[in-house]
Coordinates of C-alpha atoms and ligand atoms in Angstrom, one line a residue:
M3 CA 52.2 75.9 46.0
D4 CA 53.1 77.7 42.8
Y5 CA 55.5 75.1 41.4
A6 CA 55.7 76.9 38.0
G7 CA 56.9 80.1 39.6
T8 CA 60.6 79.4 39.4
A9 CA 60.6 78.4 35.7
P10 CA 62.8 80.5 33.4
A11 CA 61.0 82.6 30.8
G12 CA 59.7 81.2 27.6
I13 CA 59.2 77.6 28.6
P14 CA 56.7 75.8 26.3
Q15 CA 53.3 75.3 28.0
K16 CA 53.5 71.6 27.6
L17 CA 56.7 71.3 29.5
L18 CA 55.5 73.7 32.2
D19 CA 52.2 71.8 32.6
W20 CA 54.1 68.5 32.9
V21 CA 56.6 69.8 35.5
T22 CA 53.6 71.2 37.5
E23 CA 51.7 68.0 37.3
V24 CA 54.7 65.9 38.5
A25 CA 55.4 68.4 41.3
E26 CA 51.7 68.3 42.4
L27 CA 52.0 64.5 42.5
T28 CA 55.4 64.3 44.3
Q29 CA 55.0 67.4 46.5
P30 CA 58.6 68.7 46.7
D31 CA 59.5 71.7 48.8
S32 CA 60.6 73.5 45.7
V33 CA 61.3 73.2 42.0
Y34 CA 64.8 74.1 40.6
W35 CA 65.5 74.4 36.9
C36 CA 69.1 73.4 36.1
D37 CA 71.2 75.7 33.8
G38 CA 74.3 73.5 33.7
S39 CA 76.6 76.3 34.9
I40 CA 79.9 75.8 36.8
E41 CA 78.4 77.7 39.7
E42 CA 75.5 75.3 39.8
R43 CA 77.9 72.4 39.7
D44 CA 79.8 73.8 42.7
R45 CA 76.6 74.4 44.7
M46 CA 75.4 70.9 43.9
N47 CA 78.8 69.4 45.1
E48 CA 78.6 71.4 48.3
L49 CA 75.1 70.1 48.9
L50 CA 76.2 66.6 48.3
V51 CA 79.2 67.0 50.6
S52 CA 77.2 68.6 53.4
G53 CA 74.5 65.9 53.0
G54 CA 77.1 63.1 53.4
T55 CA 76.6 61.6 49.9
F56 CA 80.0 62.9 48.6
I57 CA 83.4 62.6 50.3
P58 CA 85.7 65.1 48.7
L59 CA 89.0 63.5 47.6
N60 CA 92.4 64.9 48.4
P61 CA 92.6 68.0 46.1
A62 CA 96.4 67.5 45.8
K63 CA 95.8 64.0 44.4
R64 CA 92.4 64.2 42.6
P65 CA 91.3 67.8 42.3
G66 CA 87.6 68.4 41.8
S67 CA 86.8 64.7 42.6
F68 CA 84.4 63.0 44.9
L69 CA 83.6 59.5 46.3
A70 CA 80.0 58.3 46.8
R71 CA 79.1 55.1 48.5
S72 CA 75.7 53.6 47.6
T73 CA 73.6 51.4 49.9
P74 CA 74.6 47.7 49.4
S75 CA 71.2 47.0 48.0
D76 CA 71.6 49.6 45.2
V77 CA 74.8 48.8 43.3
A78 CA 73.7 48.0 39.7
R79 CA 70.9 47.9 37.2
V80 CA 67.9 46.0 38.5
E81 CA 66.8 44.0 35.4
S82 CA 64.1 42.2 37.4
R83 CA 62.5 45.5 38.2
T84 CA 62.8 47.0 34.7
Y85 CA 59.5 47.0 32.7
I86 CA 58.4 47.7 29.2
C87 CA 54.8 48.9 29.6
S88 CA 53.4 48.5 26.0
A89 CA 49.7 48.2 25.4
L90 CA 50.2 44.6 24.1
E91 CA 52.4 42.1 25.9
E92 CA 53.7 40.7 22.6
D93 CA 55.1 44.1 21.7
A94 CA 57.4 43.9 24.7
G95 CA 58.3 40.3 23.7
P96 CA 59.4 37.3 25.7
T97 CA 62.8 38.8 26.7
N98 CA 61.4 41.9 28.5
N99 CA 59.4 42.2 31.7
W100 CA 56.0 43.5 30.6
A101 CA 53.5 45.4 32.7
E102 CA 50.0 46.5 31.6
P103 CA 50.4 50.3 31.2
V104 CA 47.1 51.4 32.9
E105 CA 47.8 49.2 35.9
M106 CA 51.5 50.3 36.1
R107 CA 50.5 53.9 35.9
A108 CA 48.1 53.4 38.8
R109 CA 50.9 51.7 40.8
L110 CA 53.4 54.4 40.0
N111 CA 50.9 57.1 40.9
G112 CA 50.6 55.6 44.3
L113 CA 54.4 55.3 44.7
F114 CA 55.2 58.8 43.4
K115 CA 52.5 60.5 45.5
G116 CA 54.4 62.6 48.0
A117 CA 57.7 60.8 47.2
M118 CA 59.6 64.1 47.0
R119 CA 58.3 65.6 50.2
G120 CA 61.0 67.7 52.0
R121 CA 63.2 67.6 48.9
T122 CA 63.9 69.7 45.8
L123 CA 62.6 68.7 42.4
F124 CA 65.4 69.3 39.9
V125 CA 64.4 69.9 36.3
I126 CA 67.2 68.7 34.0
P127 CA 66.9 69.6 30.3
F128 CA 69.4 67.6 28.3
S129 CA 70.5 66.7 24.8
M130 CA 71.5 63.2 23.9
G131 CA 74.1 64.0 21.2
P132 CA 75.8 67.2 20.1
F133 CA 73.6 70.2 19.3
G134 CA 72.6 70.4 15.7
G135 CA 72.4 67.7 13.1
N136 CA 69.5 65.2 12.6
I137 CA 70.6 62.4 14.9
S138 CA 70.6 64.1 18.4
K139 CA 67.5 64.3 20.5
A140 CA 66.4 66.2 23.7
G141 CA 64.9 65.0 27.0
V142 CA 63.9 66.4 30.4
E143 CA 64.6 64.5 33.6
L144 CA 62.8 65.4 36.8
T145 CA 64.6 64.1 39.8
D146 CA 64.9 64.6 43.6
S147 CA 68.5 63.5 43.6
P148 CA 71.4 66.1 43.4
Y149 CA 73.7 63.1 42.7
V150 CA 71.7 62.4 39.6
V151 CA 71.9 66.1 38.6
I152 CA 75.7 66.2 38.9
N153 CA 76.1 62.9 37.0
M154 CA 73.7 64.0 34.3
R155 CA 75.8 67.1 33.9
I156 CA 78.8 65.0 32.9
M157 CA 77.0 62.2 31.0
T158 CA 74.7 64.5 28.9
R159 CA 74.7 68.0 27.4
M160 CA 72.6 69.4 30.2
G161 CA 71.3 72.9 31.0
A162 CA 70.5 76.2 29.3
Q163 CA 71.5 75.2 25.7
A164 CA 69.3 72.0 25.8
L165 CA 66.4 74.1 27.2
D166 CA 66.9 76.6 24.4
A167 CA 66.6 73.8 21.9
I168 CA 63.3 72.7 23.6
K169 CA 62.1 76.3 23.6
A170 CA 62.8 76.4 19.9
G171 CA 60.5 73.4 19.4
A172 CA 62.9 70.4 19.6
Y173 CA 61.2 67.1 20.3
W174 CA 61.9 65.9 23.9
V175 CA 61.3 62.8 26.0
P176 CA 59.9 63.1 29.5
A177 CA 61.6 61.1 32.3
V178 CA 60.7 61.2 36.0
H179 CA 62.9 59.8 38.7
T180 CA 62.7 59.7 42.5
V181 CA 64.9 57.9 45.0
G182 CA 61.6 57.1 46.8
Y183 CA 62.8 58.4 50.2
P184 CA 60.6 61.4 51.2
L185 CA 61.8 63.4 54.2
I186 CA 58.4 64.3 55.4
D187 CA 55.5 61.8 55.9
E188 CA 51.8 62.3 55.2
A189 CA 51.2 63.5 58.8
G190 CA 54.0 66.2 58.4
N191 CA 56.7 64.4 60.5
R192 CA 60.2 65.1 59.3
R193 CA 63.0 62.5 59.3
P194 CA 66.7 63.1 58.6
D195 CA 68.2 62.3 55.2
V196 CA 70.7 59.5 54.7
S197 CA 73.8 59.5 52.6
W198 CA 72.4 57.3 49.9
P199 CA 68.6 57.6 49.9
C200 CA 66.7 54.9 48.0
N201 CA 63.8 52.5 48.4
D202 CA 63.7 48.7 48.8
E203 CA 60.9 48.7 46.2
K204 CA 62.2 49.6 42.7
Y205 CA 60.5 50.2 39.4
I206 CA 62.3 51.3 36.2
C207 CA 59.4 51.7 33.7
H208 CA 59.2 52.6 30.0
F209 CA 56.0 53.5 28.1
P210 CA 57.1 53.0 24.5
E211 CA 53.8 54.2 22.9
T212 CA 53.9 57.5 24.8
R213 CA 57.7 57.5 25.0
E214 CA 57.8 58.2 28.7
I215 CA 60.2 57.0 31.5
W216 CA 59.3 56.6 35.2
S217 CA 61.9 55.4 37.6
F218 CA 61.3 54.8 41.3
G219 CA 63.5 53.7 44.2
S220 CA 67.1 53.5 42.9
G221 CA 69.8 56.2 42.8
Y222 CA 72.3 54.1 40.8
G223 CA 73.6 54.4 37.3
G224 CA 71.4 53.2 34.5
N225 CA 68.4 53.0 37.0
A226 CA 68.6 56.8 37.7
L227 CA 70.6 58.6 35.0
L228 CA 67.6 58.3 32.7
G229 CA 69.3 59.7 29.6
K230 CA 71.5 56.6 29.3
K231 CA 69.9 53.2 29.2
C232 CA 66.2 54.2 29.6
Y233 CA 66.2 56.9 26.9
A234 CA 69.3 56.4 24.7
L235 CA 68.6 52.6 24.4
R236 CA 65.1 51.5 25.5
I237 CA 63.0 54.4 24.3
A238 CA 65.4 55.3 21.4
S239 CA 65.3 51.8 20.1
V240 CA 61.5 52.2 19.7
L241 CA 62.0 55.6 18.0
A242 CA 64.7 54.1 15.8
H243 CA 62.4 51.2 14.8
D244 CA 59.6 53.6 13.8
E245 CA 61.9 56.2 12.1
G246 CA 64.4 53.8 10.3
W247 CA 67.6 54.3 12.3
L248 CA 69.6 52.3 15.0
A249 CA 70.1 52.9 18.7
E250 CA 72.7 50.4 19.9
H251 CA 74.8 49.4 23.0
M252 CA 78.0 50.0 21.1
L253 CA 81.3 51.9 21.5
I254 CA 82.5 54.0 18.5
L255 CA 86.1 54.4 17.6
K256 CA 88.2 56.0 14.8
L257 CA 91.1 54.1 13.4
T258 CA 94.0 55.4 11.3
D259 CA 96.3 53.0 9.6
P260 CA 100.0 53.6 8.8
K261 CA 99.1 54.9 5.4
G262 CA 96.8 57.5 7.0
Q263 CA 93.6 55.8 5.9
V264 CA 90.7 56.4 8.3
F265 CA 88.1 53.8 9.4
H266 CA 85.4 53.9 11.9
L267 CA 84.3 50.9 14.0
T268 CA 81.4 50.2 16.3
A269 CA 81.3 47.3 18.7
A270 CA 78.5 45.7 20.7
F271 CA 79.6 43.8 23.8
P272 CA 77.4 43.1 26.9
S273 CA 77.8 45.2 30.0
A274 CA 81.3 45.0 31.6
C275 CA 82.7 43.1 28.6
G276 CA 85.3 45.6 27.4
K277 CA 83.6 48.4 25.5
T278 CA 85.4 51.1 27.4
N279 CA 88.7 49.3 27.1
L280 CA 88.3 48.9 23.4
A281 CA 87.2 52.5 22.9
M282 CA 90.5 53.6 24.4
L283 CA 92.7 50.9 22.9
R284 CA 96.4 51.7 22.6
P285 CA 97.4 49.7 19.5
T286 CA 100.5 47.6 19.9
I287 CA 101.1 47.4 16.1
P288 CA 103.4 50.3 15.1
G289 CA 101.8 53.1 13.0
W290 CA 98.2 52.5 13.9
K291 CA 96.2 55.1 15.9
V292 CA 92.9 54.7 17.8
E293 CA 90.8 57.6 18.8
T294 CA 87.7 57.5 21.0
I295 CA 84.2 58.7 20.0
G296 CA 82.0 56.8 22.4
D297 CA 82.3 53.9 24.9
D298 CA 78.7 52.7 25.5
I299 CA 76.0 53.9 23.1
A300 CA 75.8 54.6 19.3
W301 CA 72.9 56.2 17.5
M302 CA 73.2 55.6 13.7
R303 CA 71.4 56.9 10.7
Q304 CA 71.9 56.6 7.0
G305 CA 73.6 59.7 5.7
P306 CA 73.1 61.7 2.4
D307 CA 75.8 59.5 0.7
G308 CA 73.9 56.3 1.7
R309 CA 76.4 55.2 4.3
L310 CA 75.6 54.6 8.0
Y311 CA 76.7 57.5 10.3
A312 CA 77.2 57.1 14.1
I313 CA 77.1 59.6 16.9
N314 CA 77.8 59.1 20.6
P315 CA 74.7 60.5 22.3
E316 CA 76.6 60.8 25.6
S317 CA 79.2 63.3 26.7
G318 CA 80.8 61.3 29.5
F319 CA 81.9 57.8 30.5
F320 CA 80.2 55.9 33.3
G321 CA 82.8 53.2 33.3
V322 CA 83.7 50.1 35.4
A323 CA 86.5 51.1 37.7
P324 CA 87.9 47.6 38.9
Y325 CA 90.8 46.4 36.8
T326 CA 91.3 49.8 35.1
S327 CA 95.0 50.2 35.4
E328 CA 98.2 51.5 33.8
K329 CA 98.4 48.1 32.1
T330 CA 94.8 47.5 31.0
N331 CA 93.6 51.0 30.2
P332 CA 96.1 53.8 30.9
T333 CA 94.0 56.3 28.9
A334 CA 91.0 55.8 31.2
L335 CA 93.1 55.8 34.3
H336 CA 94.7 59.2 33.3
A337 CA 91.2 60.7 32.4
L338 CA 90.3 60.1 36.1
D339 CA 93.1 62.4 37.4
H340 CA 90.7 65.2 38.1
D341 CA 87.0 66.2 38.1
T342 CA 85.7 62.7 38.5
I343 CA 82.9 61.1 40.5
F344 CA 83.7 57.7 41.9
T345 CA 81.0 55.4 43.2
N346 CA 81.7 52.4 45.3
V347 CA 85.4 52.3 45.1
A348 CA 87.7 52.2 48.1
L349 CA 89.2 55.2 49.9
T350 CA 93.0 55.3 50.7
D351 CA 94.4 56.8 53.9
D352 CA 95.6 59.9 52.0
G353 CA 92.2 60.6 50.5
D354 CA 92.6 59.0 47.1
V355 CA 90.8 56.0 45.5
W356 CA 91.8 52.4 44.9
W357 CA 90.2 49.3 43.4
E358 CA 91.1 45.8 42.6
G359 CA 93.6 45.6 39.8
M360 CA 94.6 49.2 40.0
T361 CA 98.1 48.2 41.3
D362 CA 99.7 44.8 41.8
T363 CA 100.0 45.3 45.5
P364 CA 97.0 46.7 47.4
P365 CA 97.6 49.4 50.0
D366 CA 98.0 48.2 53.6
H367 CA 94.9 49.9 54.7
L368 CA 91.7 51.2 53.0
I369 CA 88.2 52.1 53.8
D370 CA 86.1 49.8 51.6
W371 CA 83.1 50.7 49.5
K372 CA 80.8 49.9 52.5
G373 CA 82.7 52.4 54.6
Q374 CA 84.5 49.6 56.7
D375 CA 88.2 49.2 57.5
W376 CA 89.9 46.9 54.9
T377 CA 93.3 45.3 54.7
P378 CA 94.8 42.9 52.2
A379 CA 93.8 40.1 54.6
S380 CA 90.1 41.0 54.3
E381 CA 88.0 38.4 52.6
T382 CA 85.8 40.8 50.6
T383 CA 86.9 43.1 47.8
A384 CA 87.7 46.7 48.7
A385 CA 85.7 48.1 45.7
H386 CA 82.4 46.8 44.6
P387 CA 82.9 44.8 41.3
N388 CA 80.5 47.2 39.6
A389 CA 82.1 50.3 41.1
R390 CA 82.1 53.1 38.5
F391 CA 83.6 56.4 37.6
T392 CA 81.8 59.3 36.0
V393 CA 84.0 61.5 33.9
R394 CA 83.7 63.9 30.9
A395 CA 84.5 62.2 27.6
D396 CA 87.0 64.9 26.6
Q397 CA 89.1 64.2 29.7
A398 CA 90.3 61.1 27.8
E399 CA 93.5 61.9 25.9
S400 CA 92.3 59.6 23.1
I401 CA 89.2 61.6 22.4
A402 CA 88.8 62.1 18.6
P403 CA 88.9 65.8 17.6
N404 CA 85.6 65.3 15.7
W405 CA 83.8 63.3 18.4
E406 CA 81.1 66.1 18.7
D407 CA 80.4 66.3 15.0
P408 CA 76.6 66.3 14.9
A409 CA 76.7 64.6 11.5
G410 CA 78.5 61.6 13.0
V411 CA 81.1 59.4 11.5
P412 CA 80.7 56.8 8.7
V413 CA 80.8 53.2 10.0
D414 CA 83.0 50.7 8.2
V415 CA 83.1 47.8 10.6
M416 CA 80.8 46.5 13.3
L417 CA 81.9 43.9 15.9
F418 CA 79.7 41.7 18.0
G419 CA 81.3 40.0 21.0
G420 CA 80.8 38.6 24.5
R421 CA 82.6 36.6 27.1
R422 CA 82.9 33.1 25.8
S423 CA 85.4 30.7 27.3
T424 CA 84.7 28.1 24.6
N425 CA 83.7 27.7 20.9
V426 CA 83.7 31.3 19.6
P427 CA 86.9 32.1 17.7
L428 CA 89.0 35.3 18.2
I429 CA 87.6 36.8 15.1
A430 CA 85.4 35.7 12.2
E431 CA 83.8 37.8 9.4
S432 CA 80.1 37.3 8.6
Y433 CA 79.3 36.0 5.2
D434 CA 76.9 39.0 4.6
W435 CA 74.7 41.4 6.4
E436 CA 72.0 38.7 7.1
H437 CA 74.6 36.4 8.6
G438 CA 75.9 39.4 10.6
V439 CA 72.4 39.8 12.0
F440 CA 72.3 36.1 12.8
I441 CA 75.6 36.5 14.7
G442 CA 74.3 39.5 16.6
A443 CA 71.0 37.7 17.4
T444 CA 72.8 34.6 18.8
V445 CA 75.4 36.4 21.0
S446 CA 75.7 34.8 24.4
S447 CA 78.0 35.9 27.2
E448 CA 79.0 34.9 30.7
Q449 CA 77.2 37.3 33.1
T450 CA 79.0 40.2 34.8
A451 CA 78.4 42.3 37.9
A452 CA 76.8 45.1 35.9
A453 CA 73.3 43.8 36.8
E454 CA 72.0 41.6 39.5
G455 CA 72.2 37.8 38.8
A456 CA 74.6 34.9 38.8
V457 CA 78.0 36.2 37.7
G458 CA 79.6 33.8 35.2
A459 CA 76.3 32.1 34.0
L460 CA 76.1 31.9 30.2
R461 CA 73.1 33.9 28.9
R462 CA 71.8 34.9 25.6
D463 CA 72.4 38.6 25.0
P464 CA 71.4 39.4 21.4
F465 CA 73.2 42.4 20.1
A466 CA 74.3 43.1 23.8
M467 CA 70.8 44.6 23.9
L468 CA 68.9 42.0 26.1
P469 CA 68.4 44.5 29.0
F470 CA 68.0 47.5 26.7
C471 CA 65.7 46.7 23.8
G472 CA 62.4 48.6 24.3
Y473 CA 60.3 46.3 22.2
N474 CA 60.0 42.7 20.9
M475 CA 63.5 41.4 20.2
A476 CA 62.3 39.5 17.1
D477 CA 60.9 42.8 15.6
Y478 CA 64.3 44.4 16.4
W479 CA 66.0 41.7 14.3
S480 CA 63.6 42.3 11.5
H481 CA 64.4 46.0 11.8
W482 CA 68.1 45.3 11.5
L483 CA 67.5 43.2 8.4
K484 CA 65.5 46.1 6.9
V485 CA 68.2 48.6 7.6
G486 CA 70.7 46.3 5.9
E487 CA 68.6 46.1 2.8
K488 CA 68.4 49.9 2.7
L489 CA 72.2 50.3 3.1
G490 CA 72.9 47.7 0.4
D491 CA 76.5 47.6 -0.6
K492 CA 77.2 50.7 1.6
A493 CA 76.5 48.7 4.7
P494 CA 79.3 48.2 7.3
R495 CA 80.9 44.8 7.4
I496 CA 80.1 42.7 10.4
F497 CA 82.5 40.6 12.5
Q498 CA 82.3 38.4 15.5
V499 CA 85.1 38.6 18.1
N500 CA 85.9 36.9 21.4
W501 CA 88.7 38.1 23.6
F502 CA 87.7 35.8 26.4
R503 CA 88.4 32.2 25.1
K504 CA 90.2 30.1 27.7
S505 CA 92.5 27.1 27.6
A506 CA 91.5 23.7 29.2
D507 CA 93.3 24.9 32.4
G508 CA 91.2 28.1 32.6
K509 CA 93.7 30.7 31.4
W510 CA 93.0 33.4 28.9
L511 CA 94.3 32.3 25.5
W512 CA 94.4 35.8 24.1
P513 CA 96.3 38.7 25.9
G514 CA 93.6 41.1 25.0
F515 CA 93.5 44.9 25.7
G516 CA 96.1 46.7 23.4
E517 CA 96.6 43.5 21.5
N518 CA 93.0 43.5 20.3
C519 CA 94.2 45.9 17.6
R520 CA 95.5 42.8 15.8
P521 CA 92.2 41.1 14.9
I522 CA 90.8 44.6 14.3
E523 CA 93.7 45.3 11.8
W524 CA 92.7 42.1 10.0
A525 CA 89.0 43.3 9.9
V526 CA 90.1 46.6 8.4
R527 CA 92.3 44.9 5.8
R528 CA 89.4 42.8 4.8
V529 CA 87.3 45.9 4.3
A530 CA 90.1 47.5 2.3
G531 CA 90.2 44.3 0.1
E532 CA 93.8 43.6 1.1
V533 CA 93.5 40.0 2.3
D534 CA 91.6 36.9 1.5
A535 CA 89.8 34.7 4.1
I536 CA 88.9 31.0 4.6
D537 CA 85.3 29.9 4.9
G538 CA 84.6 28.4 8.4
I539 CA 81.7 27.2 10.3
S540 CA 81.0 30.4 12.1
G541 CA 82.2 32.8 9.5
R542 CA 85.3 33.7 7.4
L543 CA 88.6 33.3 9.1
P544 CA 92.1 34.8 8.6
C545 CA 94.3 32.9 6.2
P546 CA 97.5 31.5 7.9
G547 CA 99.9 34.4 8.4
D548 CA 97.4 37.2 7.8
L549 CA 96.7 37.9 11.4
N550 CA 99.6 40.0 12.6
I551 CA 101.2 38.4 15.7
D552 CA 104.6 40.0 15.2
G553 CA 106.3 40.5 18.6
L554 CA 103.5 38.6 20.4
D555 CA 104.5 35.9 22.8
I556 CA 102.0 33.3 21.7
T557 CA 102.5 29.6 20.6
N558 CA 101.1 28.1 17.4
A559 CA 99.1 25.7 19.6
E560 CA 97.5 28.7 21.3
M561 CA 96.7 30.3 18.0
D562 CA 95.1 27.1 16.8
A563 CA 93.1 26.9 20.0
L564 CA 91.8 30.5 19.6
F565 CA 90.4 29.6 16.2
E566 CA 89.3 26.0 16.8
L567 CA 85.8 25.2 15.5
D568 CA 84.5 21.9 16.8
P569 CA 81.6 20.7 14.6
V570 CA 80.1 18.8 17.6
A571 CA 80.2 21.8 19.8
W572 CA 78.8 24.0 17.0
A573 CA 75.9 21.5 16.4
R574 CA 75.0 22.1 20.0
E575 CA 75.3 25.9 19.5
A576 CA 72.9 25.6 16.6
D577 CA 70.4 23.5 18.6
L578 CA 70.5 26.1 21.5
A579 CA 70.0 28.9 19.0
E580 CA 67.0 27.1 17.5
E581 CA 65.6 26.5 21.0
Y582 CA 66.1 30.2 21.9
F583 CA 64.4 31.4 18.7
E584 CA 61.4 29.2 19.3
Q585 CA 60.1 31.6 22.1
F586 CA 59.6 34.3 19.5
G587 CA 57.1 32.2 17.4
D588 CA 56.0 33.8 14.2
R589 CA 57.8 37.0 14.9
E590 CA 61.2 35.4 14.3
P591 CA 62.2 36.6 10.9
D592 CA 62.4 33.8 8.3
E593 CA 65.9 35.1 7.4
L594 CA 67.2 33.9 10.8
R595 CA 65.7 30.5 10.3
H596 CA 67.4 30.4 6.9
Q597 CA 70.7 31.5 8.5
L598 CA 70.4 28.7 11.0
A599 CA 69.9 26.2 8.2
L600 CA 73.0 27.6 6.5
L601 CA 75.0 27.2 9.7
R602 CA 73.9 23.6 9.9
E603 CA 75.0 23.0 6.3
R604 CA 78.5 24.4 7.1
I605 CA 78.7 22.2 10.3
A606 CA 77.7 19.1 8.3
A607 CA 80.3 19.9 5.6
A608 CA 83.1 20.4 8.2
Ligands
GTP5 P1 79.3 48.7 30.4 O1 79.8 50.1 30.8 O2 78.8 47.9 31.6 O3 78.4 48.7 29.3 O4 80.6 47.8 30.0 P2 81.9 47.9 29.1 O5 81.7 46.9 28.0 O6 82.3 49.3 28.7 O7 82.9 47.3 30.1 P3 84.4 47.6 30.4 O8 85.2 48.0 29.2 O9 84.5 48.5 31.5 O10 84.8 46.1 30.8 C1 85.7 45.9 31.8 C2 85.9 44.4 32.1 O11 86.3 43.8 30.9 C3 87.1 44.3 33.0 O12 86.9 43.2 33.8 C4 88.3 44.1 32.0 O13 89.4 43.5 32.7 C5 87.6 43.2 31.0 N1 88.3 43.3 29.7 C6 88.3 44.3 28.8 N2 89.0 44.1 27.7 C7 89.5 42.8 27.9 C8 90.3 42.0 27.1 O14 90.7 42.3 26.0 N3 90.6 40.8 27.6 C9 90.2 40.3 28.8 N4 90.5 39.1 29.3 N5 89.4 41.1 29.6 C10 89.1 42.3 29.2
SPV6 C1 75.7 48.8 31.6 O1 75.4 48.1 32.6 O2 75.7 48.4 30.5 C2 76.2 50.2 31.9 C3 76.2 50.8 33.2 O3 76.7 50.8 30.9 S1 74.6 51.4 33.6 O4 74.5 52.8 33.1 O5 74.5 51.4 35.1 O6 73.6 50.6 33.0
MN7 MN1 76.6 49.7 29.0

């Protein structure tokens, strides 16, 4: 078959050869080059509706919106099937699954052979980041999933303009995806399609040396939308290491204080720990304004003035639906009013969506995420805990007017956080950049439903990058130290935060959500040099009275509990950090050993 025949004019030979090679391997019926147009979107939606993947929602309630239900075995990222295939195992490091690249290529060749039979191979040219500037980068995803096409159209700048950039010579990363459910077997027998095709066997593979992505068997989120975690974090972290920039699992927001001073903040929290919420924060302190630039990923580079500039490489939000409500995140909720793809939420009797926490009282009857009848008496949740929405970023009323500036925004403050029911205070400022890197490197968090594994189990998640760092984590820490050296006194200030501390009887000590502007206000006032701080075990803490709690219903005892630093518990934290660092051997930067010694000195002095 002439797979190259449908290509638009002027495609670089290298791209054409690669598409042909993948098509010859996967043997689709046809090859289609996506242009990103509205007509194409509408055709794709029709295809998904007629194939049973999409259920159109009630156009009077949610115009332009659809519900998809995945197979129960394909609901989140599969970290156990995610591989870094570097030539040397130690370059992947002890926190990644490693596979020998030649062996993995052979295995993938076997799996991809004929995997697209009976389907269309879609060619998706995309840009991670706004067009122009020196931070954005292009990619091309080949997939047999129209669901992926339509999600990539929201999450990335996909289509003709990205292809034009590639034609003009832009660097691009190749990414191949198949759901692994061919419709025709080797003997030529055809089988009907299913509403959520996928394969029990899954491989999400990254080749850092050749900067390639190969994903087999899953149609879900970060496993399949390869611009997101696979490219913008795992492969980009490798590019960033080699080229001297940062690719991070961070939200980006713009903050304006009552005097009109503007600050930009980035924050790294593990999956389902509140990045989307914080990115759309509605401050409860009068006069402050928060605008959204990104909710999941930040690419950052030193600018001409020596400061660190951040862009959001994405153009949409793939956000956690459950507990998004008028109370927790009205901005996100309103963004979902139209033109939204919902995956694994519940369907109401009038053709709308519902999830746990959306309203105080659930509807009397729903169809749950598995397609079964559901009532409030049911023992299972109506929506999957990792149910997600896909929506264009500019549908959020909080989107910053300059969110697409290819030059990015200068970063003043960086936060590191996680879910910690004990020990970690509401906010603490790092003593310096090196201490900030130590804080990032020692982040641990109670696990969420965003990946397979035991929900609630405490695990180390350095820089919230555990599942996303494309190389040896210890080398990544060294890279951060080096970037800090280059930035010098222009470096952003680093803080540790924890919205999730609990009382002895298991209740949240901090109200969270909109009230998170209070510790952030303190951070910004520190940067502006307006307030002093007190040295503490884990970092610098607010002086009494400096953290604005005006109008907040919180007792002094609760405030004390939020900032309590128990030297015995912290000695244990230090021991656990040391134990964790040991697995990195010689690669662990000396500076982190030094920071651990400083922490122990502060504990001893407390
Ligand atoms: P990924 O998209 O998976 O990377 O995650 P994310 O960090 O963007 O997660 P998201 O903002 O969607 O996290 C949602 C979860 O965090 C929900 O369970 C929220 O209820 C909870 N959450 C967010 N902010 C707060 C907060 O301030 N306090 C408390 N207690 N929970 C919060
Ligand atoms: C995460 O798990 O951190 C996400 C969702 O942002 S996914 O894109 O599926 O990885
Ligand atoms: Mn994420």
